mmCIF file of C-alpha atoms in Angstrom:
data_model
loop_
_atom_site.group_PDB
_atom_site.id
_atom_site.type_symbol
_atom_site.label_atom_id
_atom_site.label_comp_id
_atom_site.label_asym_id
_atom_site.label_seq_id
_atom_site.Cartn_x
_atom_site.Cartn_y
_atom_site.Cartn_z
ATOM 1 C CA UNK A 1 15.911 25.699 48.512
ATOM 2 C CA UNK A 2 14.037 23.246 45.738
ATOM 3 C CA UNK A 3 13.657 19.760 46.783
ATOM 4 C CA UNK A 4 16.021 18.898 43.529
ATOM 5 C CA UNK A 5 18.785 20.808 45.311
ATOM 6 C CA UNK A 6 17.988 18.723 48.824
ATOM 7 C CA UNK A 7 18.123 15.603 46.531
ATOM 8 C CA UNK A 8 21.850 17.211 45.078
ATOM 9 C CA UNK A 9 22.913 17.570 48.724
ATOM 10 C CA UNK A 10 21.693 14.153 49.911
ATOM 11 C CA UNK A 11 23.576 12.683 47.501
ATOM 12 C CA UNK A 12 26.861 14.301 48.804
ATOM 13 C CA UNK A 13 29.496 12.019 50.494
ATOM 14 C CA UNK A 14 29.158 14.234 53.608
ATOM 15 C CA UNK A 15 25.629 13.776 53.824
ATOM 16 C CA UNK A 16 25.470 10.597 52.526
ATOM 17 C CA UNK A 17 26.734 7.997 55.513
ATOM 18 C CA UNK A 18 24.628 10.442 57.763
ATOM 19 C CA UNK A 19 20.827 9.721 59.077
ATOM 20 C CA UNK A 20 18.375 11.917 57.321
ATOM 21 C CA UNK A 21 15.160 12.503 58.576
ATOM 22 C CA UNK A 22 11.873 14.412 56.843
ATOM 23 C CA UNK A 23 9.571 15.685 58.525
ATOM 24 C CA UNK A 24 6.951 17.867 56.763
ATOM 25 C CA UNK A 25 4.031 20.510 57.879
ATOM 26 C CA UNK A 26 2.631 23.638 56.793
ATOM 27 C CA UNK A 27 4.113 25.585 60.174
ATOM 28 C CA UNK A 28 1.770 28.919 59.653
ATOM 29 C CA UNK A 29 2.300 30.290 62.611
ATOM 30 C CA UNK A 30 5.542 28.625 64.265
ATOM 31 C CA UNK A 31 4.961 27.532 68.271
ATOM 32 C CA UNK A 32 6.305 25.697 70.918
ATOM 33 C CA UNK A 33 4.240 22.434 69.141
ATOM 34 C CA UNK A 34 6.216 22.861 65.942
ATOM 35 C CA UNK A 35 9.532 23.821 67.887
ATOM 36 C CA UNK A 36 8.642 20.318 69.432
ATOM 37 C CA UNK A 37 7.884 18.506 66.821
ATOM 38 C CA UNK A 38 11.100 19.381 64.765
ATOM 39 C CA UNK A 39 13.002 18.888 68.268
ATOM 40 C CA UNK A 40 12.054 15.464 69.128
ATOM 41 C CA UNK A 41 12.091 14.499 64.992
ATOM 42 C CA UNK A 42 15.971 15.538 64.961
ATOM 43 C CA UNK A 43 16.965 12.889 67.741
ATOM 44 C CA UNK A 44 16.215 10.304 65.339
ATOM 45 C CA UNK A 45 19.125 10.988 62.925
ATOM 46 C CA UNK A 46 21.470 13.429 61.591
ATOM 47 C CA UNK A 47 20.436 15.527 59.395
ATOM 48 C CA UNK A 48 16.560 16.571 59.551
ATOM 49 C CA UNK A 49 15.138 17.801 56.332
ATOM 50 C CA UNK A 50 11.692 20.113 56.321
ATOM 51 C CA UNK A 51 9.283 20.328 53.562
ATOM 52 C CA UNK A 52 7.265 23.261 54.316
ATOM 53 C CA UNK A 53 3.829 23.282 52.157
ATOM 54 C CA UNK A 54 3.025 25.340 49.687
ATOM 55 C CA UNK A 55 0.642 28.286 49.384
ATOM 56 C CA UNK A 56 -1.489 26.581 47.099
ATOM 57 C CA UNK A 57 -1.166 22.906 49.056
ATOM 58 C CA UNK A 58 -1.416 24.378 52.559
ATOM 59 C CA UNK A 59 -4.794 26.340 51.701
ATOM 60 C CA UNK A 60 -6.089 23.096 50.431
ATOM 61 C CA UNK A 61 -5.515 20.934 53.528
ATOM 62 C CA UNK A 62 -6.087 23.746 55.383
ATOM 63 C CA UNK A 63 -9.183 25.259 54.590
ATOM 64 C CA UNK A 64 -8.274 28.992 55.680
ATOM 65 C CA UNK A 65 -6.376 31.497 54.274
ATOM 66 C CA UNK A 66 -2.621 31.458 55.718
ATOM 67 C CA UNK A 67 -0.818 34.439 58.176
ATOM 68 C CA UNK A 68 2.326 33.698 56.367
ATOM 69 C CA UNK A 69 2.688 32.931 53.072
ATOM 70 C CA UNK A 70 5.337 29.969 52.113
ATOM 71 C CA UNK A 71 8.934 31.811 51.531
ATOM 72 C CA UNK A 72 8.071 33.391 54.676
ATOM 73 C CA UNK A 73 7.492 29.905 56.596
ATOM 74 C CA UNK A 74 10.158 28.431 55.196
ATOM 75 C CA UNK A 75 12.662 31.610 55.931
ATOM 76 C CA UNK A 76 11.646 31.169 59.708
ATOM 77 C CA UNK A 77 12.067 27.486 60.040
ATOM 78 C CA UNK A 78 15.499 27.699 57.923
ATOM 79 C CA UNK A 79 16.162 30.446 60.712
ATOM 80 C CA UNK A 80 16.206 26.956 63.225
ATOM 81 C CA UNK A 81 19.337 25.678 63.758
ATOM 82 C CA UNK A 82 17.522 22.286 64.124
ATOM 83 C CA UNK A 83 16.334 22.546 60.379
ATOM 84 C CA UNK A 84 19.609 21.626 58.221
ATOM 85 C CA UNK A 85 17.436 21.536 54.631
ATOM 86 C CA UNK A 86 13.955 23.150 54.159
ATOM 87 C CA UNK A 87 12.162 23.190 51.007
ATOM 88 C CA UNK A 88 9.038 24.282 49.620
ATOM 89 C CA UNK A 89 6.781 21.516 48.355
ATOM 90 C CA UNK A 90 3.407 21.839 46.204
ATOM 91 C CA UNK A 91 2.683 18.396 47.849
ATOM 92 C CA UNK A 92 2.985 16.544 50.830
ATOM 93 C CA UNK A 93 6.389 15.872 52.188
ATOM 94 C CA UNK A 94 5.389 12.121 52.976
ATOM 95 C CA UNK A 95 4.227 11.813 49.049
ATOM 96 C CA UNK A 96 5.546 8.879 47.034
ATOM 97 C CA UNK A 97 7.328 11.483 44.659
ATOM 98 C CA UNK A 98 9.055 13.185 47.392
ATOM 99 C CA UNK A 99 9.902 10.163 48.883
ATOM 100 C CA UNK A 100 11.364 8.550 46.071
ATOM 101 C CA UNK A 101 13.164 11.508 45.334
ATOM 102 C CA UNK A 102 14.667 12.301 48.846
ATOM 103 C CA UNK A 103 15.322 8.704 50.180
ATOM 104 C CA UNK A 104 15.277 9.669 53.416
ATOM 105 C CA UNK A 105 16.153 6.948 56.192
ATOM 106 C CA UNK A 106 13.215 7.911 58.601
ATOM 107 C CA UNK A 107 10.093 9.551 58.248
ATOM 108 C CA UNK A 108 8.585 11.446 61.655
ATOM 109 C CA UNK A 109 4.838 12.248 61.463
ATOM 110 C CA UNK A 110 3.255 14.691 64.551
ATOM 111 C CA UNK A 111 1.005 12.529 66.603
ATOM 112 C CA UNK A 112 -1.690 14.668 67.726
ATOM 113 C CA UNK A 113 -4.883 14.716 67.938
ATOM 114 C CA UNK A 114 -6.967 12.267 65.616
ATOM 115 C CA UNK A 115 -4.155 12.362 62.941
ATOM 116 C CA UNK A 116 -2.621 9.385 65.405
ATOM 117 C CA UNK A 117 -5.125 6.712 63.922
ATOM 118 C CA UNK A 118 -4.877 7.722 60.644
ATOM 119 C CA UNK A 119 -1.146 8.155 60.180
ATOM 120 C CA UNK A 120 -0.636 4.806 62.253
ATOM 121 C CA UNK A 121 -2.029 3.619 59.406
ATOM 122 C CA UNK A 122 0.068 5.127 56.736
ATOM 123 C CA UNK A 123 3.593 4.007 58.873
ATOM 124 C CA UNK A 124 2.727 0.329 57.040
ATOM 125 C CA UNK A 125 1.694 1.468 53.839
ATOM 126 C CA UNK A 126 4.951 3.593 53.237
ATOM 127 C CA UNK A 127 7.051 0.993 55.114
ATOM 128 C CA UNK A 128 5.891 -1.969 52.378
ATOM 129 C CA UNK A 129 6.305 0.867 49.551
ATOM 130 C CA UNK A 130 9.448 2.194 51.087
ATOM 131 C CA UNK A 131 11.247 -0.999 52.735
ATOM 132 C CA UNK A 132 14.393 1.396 53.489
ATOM 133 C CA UNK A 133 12.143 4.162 54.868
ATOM 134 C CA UNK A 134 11.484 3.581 58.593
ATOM 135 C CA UNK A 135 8.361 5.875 59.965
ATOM 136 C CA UNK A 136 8.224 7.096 63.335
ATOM 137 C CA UNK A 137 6.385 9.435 65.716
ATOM 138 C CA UNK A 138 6.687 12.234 68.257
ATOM 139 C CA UNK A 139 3.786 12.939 70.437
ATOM 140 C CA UNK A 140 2.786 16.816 69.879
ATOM 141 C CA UNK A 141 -0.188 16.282 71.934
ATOM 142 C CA UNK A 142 -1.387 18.929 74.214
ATOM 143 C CA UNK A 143 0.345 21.794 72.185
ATOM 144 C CA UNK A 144 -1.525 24.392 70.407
ATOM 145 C CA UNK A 145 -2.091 24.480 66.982
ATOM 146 C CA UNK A 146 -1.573 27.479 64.580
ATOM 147 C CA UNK A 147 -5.196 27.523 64.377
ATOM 148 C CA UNK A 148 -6.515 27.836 67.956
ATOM 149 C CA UNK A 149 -3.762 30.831 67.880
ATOM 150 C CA UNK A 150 -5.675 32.647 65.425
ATOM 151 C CA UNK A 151 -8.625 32.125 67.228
ATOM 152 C CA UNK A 152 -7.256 33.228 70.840
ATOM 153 C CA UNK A 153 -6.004 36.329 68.674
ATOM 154 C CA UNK A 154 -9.567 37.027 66.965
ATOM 155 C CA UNK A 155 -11.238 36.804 70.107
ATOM 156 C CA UNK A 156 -8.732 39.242 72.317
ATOM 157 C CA UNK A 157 -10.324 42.558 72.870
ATOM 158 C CA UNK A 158 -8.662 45.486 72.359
ATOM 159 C CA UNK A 159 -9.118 49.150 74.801
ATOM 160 C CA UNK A 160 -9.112 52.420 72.988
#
C-alpha cells in the first residue's frame, strides 16, 4: 500500500473519529522485539499504521545488506493482525513529509538501547512542529535485535 493511499484511508469517515497511531522501523528480520513493539504501540489508539523502510533507506541507516528485501517486510507485518495500514517509505516514518501527510494522532518510537536519549529528544521537536501529534514510547529493551540474530546465525556451526 503507498502512503498516498494510507493518507486516502485516513481521511475516511470510518477512520477518521478513530486514534491512529505510526509507528515506523525497518523490521528485517521480524521477532518477539518487533511483535512487542507494534503490540504495546497499538494500545495507544485505534488504528496503528506501519511504515516499513525502504530497500534503499533501510541499507542506509543500516549499514548491512538486508535478509528481506522491503515488499517482503512489509507482506509479513501486513500478515499481523495488529498492523491495520503498512506502507513502504523511502524515508523515515517520523519525517516531517510523512507526518504532514498522515496526521497521525500519536507517534510511538522503540525505546531501546541508546536510541532512548536521542529520540527523547526528538518527542519535543515534533511536538512544537506537530502541536496535534502526541509522541510516545514503549520500552523494547532487553529484546534482540534483527542484527544480533544474524550474528547468532553466522556463528552456529553446522555437522556434516
Amino acid at each position: 500500500m503507498s502512503i498516498t493511499t494510507i493518507r486516502q484511508l485516513a481521511s475516511n469517515k470510518n477512520i477518521k473519529n478513530k486514534k491512529t497511531v505510526l509507528v515506523g522501523g525497518t523490521f528485517d528480520i521480524l521477532h518477539s522485539g518487533h511483535i512487542d513493539f507494534l503490540n504495546k504501540s497499538k494500545k495507544y489508539g485505534d488504528v496503528l499504521i506501519v511504515g516499513v523502510a525502504s530497500d534503499k533507506d533501510a541499507k542506509k541507516r543500516k549499514h548491512r545488506e538486508l535478509v528481506f528485501g522491503e515488499k517482503e517486510r512489509a507482506n509479513t507485518i501486513s500478515a499481523l493482525t495488529v498492523a491495520d495500514y503498512v506502507f513502504i517509505t523511502d524515508e523515515s516514518a517520523y519525517s516531517d513529509p510523512v507526518l504532514k501527510l498522515l496526521e497521525p494522532d500519536i507517534l510511538v518510537f522503540a525505546t531501546e538501547g541508546g536510541k532512548k536519549i536521542y529520540r527523547r529528544k526528538y518527542k519535543g521537536i515534533i511536538e512544537n512542529k506537530f502541536p496535534k501529534i502526541k509522541v510516545r514510547f514503549a520500552s523494547t529493551d532487553g529484546a534482540v535485535s534483527s542484527t544480533e540474530i544474524i550474528q547468532r546465525i553466522k556463528g552456529i556451526k553446522f555437522e556434516k
